[in-house]
């Protein structure tokens, strides 16, 4: 067995053990029931042998009838237990795959943003739902069913050997040849089926993405182009599927051909043995009967192997996903940091990993004073948003260090922080608001059940969504649509503010947060923003003078470097400062 | 819909799918029949074998010919099975391609802001739920149709077997087969219950898929709020609900299966019981017994397949309902209307409609345009009675508070939302279908929250336009995107990632603007373009747009903004308040007489 196979087997086994362990009780009952059924299947044919031999020897009628009755009774029992087996199997499958699905979701959510740039939501849906569901059968049925089928086969072969060693041998050989060929074929089909699942993920990722882009398609007149792209993807799907099927058909015809060998052995050897009176006619018939019973498990094994092929492809993809590690690792954790936060950038440089030659940020060196608000300005693409992402540890700097601390205490390297704890202390509002298909309450608290309803209602009024809220039929329980289409862009923005107000962060980041609000609405929640920034450190990225008027300090970024940094009053007073110049260019209005 | 109409519809779907891939269907059915007939042959071979050995008067064959026949039928059946599987695959691929194509095409023909169907609870479906339909309902539909092929094939084999059995011994045949038929009937009766449980389990699956889509579309929000664990806890609860629904569905289906499979053994037992007397009397040979025993399986399997076929048939009405829901308003049967899918041959050529004089805009007029939508039960919001004119080359600005209807107005104008009442006139003529008419080269649009797609920058801008015929570089320059692109490592070929995540907010907005500009449309509609841009960049952009003002080739512009620079440049400003036009005029006129304009301009007191 080569290393690759033993690695795959180890993966299966580990996955199996981890997710079935909590359901030991059900698994045990399932196993016992399956074994009991095997025994029934082995015993019943002997009743037929007895029947046929008795009939040939003209035994009394009652004996025949009793045998028949017993046979039927055992058959019914067999079926009843089978239902139990399938029920338990299904239950275990769902319990186990649901656990896996949730674990995978959590794992993916904890991976960094560089991972999420590589994988489209549609593809992750295919993995979390499509691939994990493929495993359902693997968990519940594969081991138990495969095991019991193997036992059944062994039992039958043993009985055949007991009948006559030549028959036992030839049929065993037939089975072995069959299994070897099947194994060889299976290995070759696995990668082909994996390719099929991948192209299916591409197809559904494509559909999901463009279903969200119907406005763009319509207003750009791009429908023929998109349809052609669809045809292209479906064509690849056909090609890959055909490629897999070409090999799969050989797997499909294998059992039939293998049994042909077994039957031929039974015909030739059986008739010889009967002729020389070494076996009775009943025994001869039962040889054929057992071969027939063998078909069931072999067919089952074939199906299980097919499922295993698909499941293997899925397991590989899931293991790949689980192997992805976040590059942002939690440190030992920081002590409690109450009050407004102080942030220090110490010669920080940053590039994206897939584009290491482009410096997004270069030699950033400054201190964010606690309790003060910093207005961060610069052309789009100058690195402002990236800077804030570094404070949140959505990325780590390439060079240099970022430090955080309280207003009077020590400063700690951000890399020492635990990400979840850190982000509880910092709040960010961006332009891009994600509304979830859950209730208003859950959208505002983001599933934090410790926040009381009174507090939520208070905040709703505070952010100016009172009117909108009172029109809802189920109040906080009203569920919002996907994509937030029940809310206008401005209302979504207000909701994003609501999320922040429910926190108690030491640092607040507003990234173009008011850009979708018209000046009249913005001044409405202005008061709330002022309250929010009081006794907290703040960073505001905006284009409007009115917003930045609130800032204590101003920093201007150009091409990833600090072009200017100082207190707002100083910069305004100095006519040569970049800030003053910017104030001039914008005519009356607002600029940076 | 009456029950019979539903039946007809399901049959219609089957029929259409069969016709569409007729060649493959016929190959599949004929090869499947040959395959299943091999079971009939096996029974006959066994009978001949035992008859010969026991020296019976009935027909028998020695071992030699027996082995030859055996090899022969296996070879034929193997070839038939290969043919059946391949034809079946081709059928399934083409059929699902057809349904996906039809549903997707229909969605793209609907108003772009409301393309997805509304569910029973009044909310629109999410893209995740729609993908669930595309994936699962099409698969189920195709399973149901392809089950026909095996069922017919096996059915023919079963009938032939039955005839052979009857010719041997009528009583035993009937005594064995009748109880099996009874089981078949019981399964039929369970039909409605199966359907109910299936519907519930599909709904539960949709919910799960919907939440997964949410989680990965909103990952940054979740991370920033440290909500990873909490949302996954919620996920666990939804998963649990699905488990319960799936189990109910499965238990019922399993009972049906058990009944069917149990029948093989029960059938054998019945043969034993009934044959006892005849064997005792020497009327029923062991060869006959072997044949009957061999035929039980194909007979019960045929019944099992028939009942499965019926169950699948009933279940497909759920899938059909969901697919038709996707078609929204089209006559029934559209998901399976024949249309080319190009999966076996070459892809179609992409043709492009060049701009001609026919597309020229002299004046766009809007008269009494209204659109109302419900926000949860008793309240409505919308725009009412909007009228204005856009003469050629003019620059008109729409302004107002948030939620007042600016974006709604643009969307109704462009047909992204369906018109409810009012008229749109292009050069004096009524526009009957804005969503098909007001598109490039007449009209182009940039949304307030533009979307990019996981393609290259170039593809995001062109979206299918032939790049030799369109001036990409001018569009990029007008959108003030040229420097950003030359800074990117792969230039125009840089991949922007899902939803353009690799670009900054401003870059996304400007790429969308470039997409609008490159189309050389007569009318440009901008919804609050500037929200992601700093003033300097924005000014540059407007400068480029304004630079051609006064020339005949200058586009007409309709812009939503509250930027003072833009307001001052406007030929006319339309002020919206509470969904109605509060006033129209130049900035000077409005500042002197409109309270609302003053509030907006100076901020509220």
JSON list of C-alpha atoms in Angstrom, two decimals, chain B residues 316-433:
[
{"chain": "B", "resi": 316, "resn": "UNK", "atom": "CA", "xyz": [-41.46, 16.14, -9.45]},
{"chain": "B", "resi": 317, "resn": "UNK", "atom": "CA", "xyz": [-44.57, 18.25, -9.14]},
{"chain": "B", "resi": 318, "resn": "UNK", "atom": "CA", "xyz": [-42.78, 20.01, -6.26]},
{"chain": "B", "resi": 319, "resn": "UNK", "atom": "CA", "xyz": [-39.69, 20.55, -8.42]},
{"chain": "B", "resi": 320, "resn": "UNK", "atom": "CA", "xyz": [-41.81, 21.69, -11.34]},
{"chain": "B", "resi": 321, "resn": "UNK", "atom": "CA", "xyz": [-43.60, 24.16, -9.12]},
{"chain": "B", "resi": 322, "resn": "UNK", "atom": "CA", "xyz": [-40.32, 25.61, -7.95]},
{"chain": "B", "resi": 323, "resn": "UNK", "atom": "CA", "xyz": [-38.94, 25.84, -11.47]},
{"chain": "B", "resi": 324, "resn": "UNK", "atom": "CA", "xyz": [-42.05, 27.54, -12.78]},
{"chain": "B", "resi": 325, "resn": "UNK", "atom": "CA", "xyz": [-41.88, 29.96, -9.89]},
{"chain": "B", "resi": 326, "resn": "UNK", "atom": "CA", "xyz": [-38.48, 30.94, -11.26]},
{"chain": "B", "resi": 327, "resn": "UNK", "atom": "CA", "xyz": [-40.07, 31.80, -14.60]},
{"chain": "B", "resi": 328, "resn": "UNK", "atom": "CA", "xyz": [-42.36, 34.36, -13.01]},
{"chain": "B", "resi": 329, "resn": "UNK", "atom": "CA", "xyz": [-45.25, 35.16, -15.20]},
{"chain": "B", "resi": 330, "resn": "UNK", "atom": "CA", "xyz": [-44.46, 33.06, -18.21]},
{"chain": "B", "resi": 331, "resn": "UNK", "atom": "CA", "xyz": [-46.95, 30.41, -19.31]},
{"chain": "B", "resi": 332, "resn": "UNK", "atom": "CA", "xyz": [-46.46, 26.98, -17.72]},
{"chain": "B", "resi": 333, "resn": "UNK", "atom": "CA", "xyz": [-43.96, 24.62, -19.27]},
{"chain": "B", "resi": 334, "resn": "UNK", "atom": "CA", "xyz": [-41.35, 27.23, -20.08]},
{"chain": "B", "resi": 335, "resn": "UNK", "atom": "CA", "xyz": [-38.51, 25.68, -18.06]},
{"chain": "B", "resi": 336, "resn": "UNK", "atom": "CA", "xyz": [-38.44, 22.84, -20.57]},
{"chain": "B", "resi": 337, "resn": "UNK", "atom": "CA", "xyz": [-39.08, 24.85, -23.73]},
{"chain": "B", "resi": 338, "resn": "UNK", "atom": "CA", "xyz": [-36.59, 23.66, -26.35]},
{"chain": "B", "resi": 339, "resn": "UNK", "atom": "CA", "xyz": [-33.65, 26.02, -26.80]},
{"chain": "B", "resi": 340, "resn": "UNK", "atom": "CA", "xyz": [-30.09, 25.33, -27.92]},
{"chain": "B", "resi": 341, "resn": "UNK", "atom": "CA", "xyz": [-27.64, 24.58, -25.13]},
{"chain": "B", "resi": 342, "resn": "UNK", "atom": "CA", "xyz": [-24.45, 24.06, -27.12]},
{"chain": "B", "resi": 343, "resn": "UNK", "atom": "CA", "xyz": [-22.94, 21.51, -24.81]},
{"chain": "B", "resi": 344, "resn": "UNK", "atom": "CA", "xyz": [-22.16, 18.96, -27.48]},
{"chain": "B", "resi": 345, "resn": "UNK", "atom": "CA", "xyz": [-21.19, 21.19, -30.35]},
{"chain": "B", "resi": 346, "resn": "UNK", "atom": "CA", "xyz": [-19.54, 24.56, -30.77]},
{"chain": "B", "resi": 347, "resn": "UNK", "atom": "CA", "xyz": [-20.38, 27.63, -28.74]},
{"chain": "B", "resi": 348, "resn": "UNK", "atom": "CA", "xyz": [-22.52, 30.27, -30.45]},
{"chain": "B", "resi": 349, "resn": "UNK", "atom": "CA", "xyz": [-20.90, 33.34, -31.95]},
{"chain": "B", "resi": 350, "resn": "UNK", "atom": "CA", "xyz": [-21.25, 36.50, -29.97]},
{"chain": "B", "resi": 351, "resn": "UNK", "atom": "CA", "xyz": [-22.82, 39.17, -32.12]},
{"chain": "B", "resi": 352, "resn": "UNK", "atom": "CA", "xyz": [-23.03, 42.78, -31.23]},
{"chain": "B", "resi": 353, "resn": "UNK", "atom": "CA", "xyz": [-25.52, 45.51, -32.13]},
{"chain": "B", "resi": 354, "resn": "UNK", "atom": "CA", "xyz": [-23.66, 48.57, -33.38]},
{"chain": "B", "resi": 355, "resn": "UNK", "atom": "CA", "xyz": [-24.87, 52.04, -32.48]},
{"chain": "B", "resi": 356, "resn": "UNK", "atom": "CA", "xyz": [-26.78, 53.79, -35.25]},
{"chain": "B", "resi": 357, "resn": "UNK", "atom": "CA", "xyz": [-28.80, 56.95, -35.70]},
{"chain": "B", "resi": 358, "resn": "UNK", "atom": "CA", "xyz": [-31.81, 55.00, -34.60]},
{"chain": "B", "resi": 359, "resn": "UNK", "atom": "CA", "xyz": [-30.43, 55.10, -31.07]},
{"chain": "B", "resi": 360, "resn": "UNK", "atom": "CA", "xyz": [-30.05, 58.87, -30.98]},
{"chain": "B", "resi": 361, "resn": "UNK", "atom": "CA", "xyz": [-31.67, 60.67, -28.08]},
{"chain": "B", "resi": 362, "resn": "UNK", "atom": "CA", "xyz": [-33.38, 63.98, -28.69]},
{"chain": "B", "resi": 363, "resn": "UNK", "atom": "CA", "xyz": [-35.42, 64.08, -25.52]},
{"chain": "B", "resi": 364, "resn": "UNK", "atom": "CA", "xyz": [-36.38, 61.73, -22.72]},
{"chain": "B", "resi": 365, "resn": "UNK", "atom": "CA", "xyz": [-39.62, 62.53, -20.94]},
{"chain": "B", "resi": 366, "resn": "UNK", "atom": "CA", "xyz": [-41.07, 61.05, -17.83]},
{"chain": "B", "resi": 367, "resn": "UNK", "atom": "CA", "xyz": [-44.76, 61.53, -17.10]},
{"chain": "B", "resi": 368, "resn": "UNK", "atom": "CA", "xyz": [-46.49, 60.71, -13.81]},
{"chain": "B", "resi": 369, "resn": "UNK", "atom": "CA", "xyz": [-44.17, 57.89, -13.01]},
{"chain": "B", "resi": 370, "resn": "UNK", "atom": "CA", "xyz": [-45.16, 56.10, -9.82]},
{"chain": "B", "resi": 371, "resn": "UNK", "atom": "CA", "xyz": [-43.93, 53.06, -8.02]},
{"chain": "B", "resi": 372, "resn": "UNK", "atom": "CA", "xyz": [-45.02, 51.85, -4.65]},
{"chain": "B", "resi": 373, "resn": "UNK", "atom": "CA", "xyz": [-43.74, 48.98, -2.59]},
{"chain": "B", "resi": 374, "resn": "UNK", "atom": "CA", "xyz": [-44.83, 47.58, 0.70]},
{"chain": "B", "resi": 375, "resn": "UNK", "atom": "CA", "xyz": [-42.52, 47.81, 3.64]},
{"chain": "B", "resi": 376, "resn": "UNK", "atom": "CA", "xyz": [-43.96, 45.14, 5.82]},
{"chain": "B", "resi": 377, "resn": "UNK", "atom": "CA", "xyz": [-47.72, 44.99, 5.82]},
{"chain": "B", "resi": 378, "resn": "UNK", "atom": "CA", "xyz": [-49.53, 48.23, 6.35]},
{"chain": "B", "resi": 379, "resn": "UNK", "atom": "CA", "xyz": [-47.01, 50.78, 5.24]},
{"chain": "B", "resi": 380, "resn": "UNK", "atom": "CA", "xyz": [-45.89, 51.57, 1.75]},
{"chain": "B", "resi": 381, "resn": "UNK", "atom": "CA", "xyz": [-43.10, 53.68, 0.36]},
{"chain": "B", "resi": 382, "resn": "UNK", "atom": "CA", "xyz": [-42.29, 54.75, -3.14]},
{"chain": "B", "resi": 383, "resn": "UNK", "atom": "CA", "xyz": [-42.22, 57.51, -5.69]},
{"chain": "B", "resi": 384, "resn": "UNK", "atom": "CA", "xyz": [-45.35, 59.27, -6.87]},
{"chain": "B", "resi": 385, "resn": "UNK", "atom": "CA", "xyz": [-46.31, 61.25, -9.91]},
{"chain": "B", "resi": 386, "resn": "UNK", "atom": "CA", "xyz": [-42.79, 62.02, -11.12]},
{"chain": "B", "resi": 387, "resn": "UNK", "atom": "CA", "xyz": [-42.60, 64.11, -14.31]},
{"chain": "B", "resi": 388, "resn": "UNK", "atom": "CA", "xyz": [-39.58, 65.75, -15.91]},
{"chain": "B", "resi": 389, "resn": "UNK", "atom": "CA", "xyz": [-37.80, 66.18, -19.23]},
{"chain": "B", "resi": 390, "resn": "UNK", "atom": "CA", "xyz": [-34.22, 65.51, -20.24]},
{"chain": "B", "resi": 391, "resn": "UNK", "atom": "CA", "xyz": [-33.27, 67.33, -23.43]},
{"chain": "B", "resi": 392, "resn": "UNK", "atom": "CA", "xyz": [-30.29, 66.14, -25.44]},
{"chain": "B", "resi": 393, "resn": "UNK", "atom": "CA", "xyz": [-26.93, 67.04, -23.92]},
{"chain": "B", "resi": 394, "resn": "UNK", "atom": "CA", "xyz": [-28.40, 68.27, -20.63]},
{"chain": "B", "resi": 395, "resn": "UNK", "atom": "CA", "xyz": [-26.98, 67.57, -17.20]},
{"chain": "B", "resi": 396, "resn": "UNK", "atom": "CA", "xyz": [-29.74, 66.94, -14.66]},
{"chain": "B", "resi": 397, "resn": "UNK", "atom": "CA", "xyz": [-29.24, 66.23, -10.98]},
{"chain": "B", "resi": 398, "resn": "UNK", "atom": "CA", "xyz": [-31.67, 64.48, -8.66]},
{"chain": "B", "resi": 399, "resn": "UNK", "atom": "CA", "xyz": [-31.22, 65.21, -4.98]},
{"chain": "B", "resi": 400, "resn": "UNK", "atom": "CA", "xyz": [-32.98, 64.66, -1.67]},
{"chain": "B", "resi": 401, "resn": "UNK", "atom": "CA", "xyz": [-32.64, 62.97, 1.72]},
{"chain": "B", "resi": 402, "resn": "UNK", "atom": "CA", "xyz": [-31.91, 59.31, 2.16]},
{"chain": "B", "resi": 403, "resn": "UNK", "atom": "CA", "xyz": [-34.80, 56.94, 1.59]},
{"chain": "B", "resi": 404, "resn": "UNK", "atom": "CA", "xyz": [-36.70, 59.60, -0.33]},
{"chain": "B", "resi": 405, "resn": "UNK", "atom": "CA", "xyz": [-36.72, 57.55, -3.52]},
{"chain": "B", "resi": 406, "resn": "UNK", "atom": "CA", "xyz": [-33.82, 58.77, -5.67]},
{"chain": "B", "resi": 407, "resn": "UNK", "atom": "CA", "xyz": [-32.47, 55.34, -6.37]},
{"chain": "B", "resi": 408, "resn": "UNK", "atom": "CA", "xyz": [-36.03, 53.98, -6.76]},
{"chain": "B", "resi": 409, "resn": "UNK", "atom": "CA", "xyz": [-36.69, 56.61, -9.38]},
{"chain": "B", "resi": 410, "resn": "UNK", "atom": "CA", "xyz": [-33.61, 55.71, -11.38]},
{"chain": "B", "resi": 411, "resn": "UNK", "atom": "CA", "xyz": [-34.42, 52.05, -11.15]},
{"chain": "B", "resi": 412, "resn": "UNK", "atom": "CA", "xyz": [-37.99, 52.48, -12.30]},
{"chain": "B", "resi": 413, "resn": "UNK", "atom": "CA", "xyz": [-36.84, 54.69, -15.15]},
{"chain": "B", "resi": 414, "resn": "UNK", "atom": "CA", "xyz": [-34.36, 52.09, -16.34]},
{"chain": "B", "resi": 415, "resn": "UNK", "atom": "CA", "xyz": [-36.73, 49.20, -15.92]},
{"chain": "B", "resi": 416, "resn": "UNK", "atom": "CA", "xyz": [-34.74, 47.68, -13.09]},
{"chain": "B", "resi": 417, "resn": "UNK", "atom": "CA", "xyz": [-37.99, 47.87, -11.20]},
{"chain": "B", "resi": 418, "resn": "UNK", "atom": "CA", "xyz": [-41.23, 47.24, -13.05]},
{"chain": "B", "resi": 419, "resn": "UNK", "atom": "CA", "xyz": [-43.29, 50.32, -13.94]},
{"chain": "B", "resi": 420, "resn": "UNK", "atom": "CA", "xyz": [-46.54, 50.50, -12.06]},
{"chain": "B", "resi": 421, "resn": "UNK", "atom": "CA", "xyz": [-47.99, 53.62, -13.56]},
{"chain": "B", "resi": 422, "resn": "UNK", "atom": "CA", "xyz": [-46.88, 56.55, -15.66]},
{"chain": "B", "resi": 423, "resn": "UNK", "atom": "CA", "xyz": [-45.09, 56.82, -18.97]},
{"chain": "B", "resi": 424, "resn": "UNK", "atom": "CA", "xyz": [-41.61, 57.13, -20.28]},
{"chain": "B", "resi": 425, "resn": "UNK", "atom": "CA", "xyz": [-41.21, 58.77, -23.69]},
{"chain": "B", "resi": 426, "resn": "UNK", "atom": "CA", "xyz": [-38.09, 58.49, -25.81]},
{"chain": "B", "resi": 427, "resn": "UNK", "atom": "CA", "xyz": [-38.08, 61.14, -28.53]},
{"chain": "B", "resi": 428, "resn": "UNK", "atom": "CA", "xyz": [-41.81, 61.50, -27.99]},
{"chain": "B", "resi": 429, "resn": "UNK", "atom": "CA", "xyz": [-42.62, 57.83, -28.39]},
{"chain": "B", "resi": 430, "resn": "UNK", "atom": "CA", "xyz": [-43.84, 55.67, -25.56]},
{"chain": "B", "resi": 431, "resn": "UNK", "atom": "CA", "xyz": [-41.29, 53.20, -24.21]},
{"chain": "B", "resi": 432, "resn": "UNK", "atom": "CA", "xyz": [-43.20, 49.97, -23.66]},
{"chain": "B", "resi": 433, "resn": "UNK", "atom": "CA", "xyz": [-40.45, 47.92, -22.08]}
]
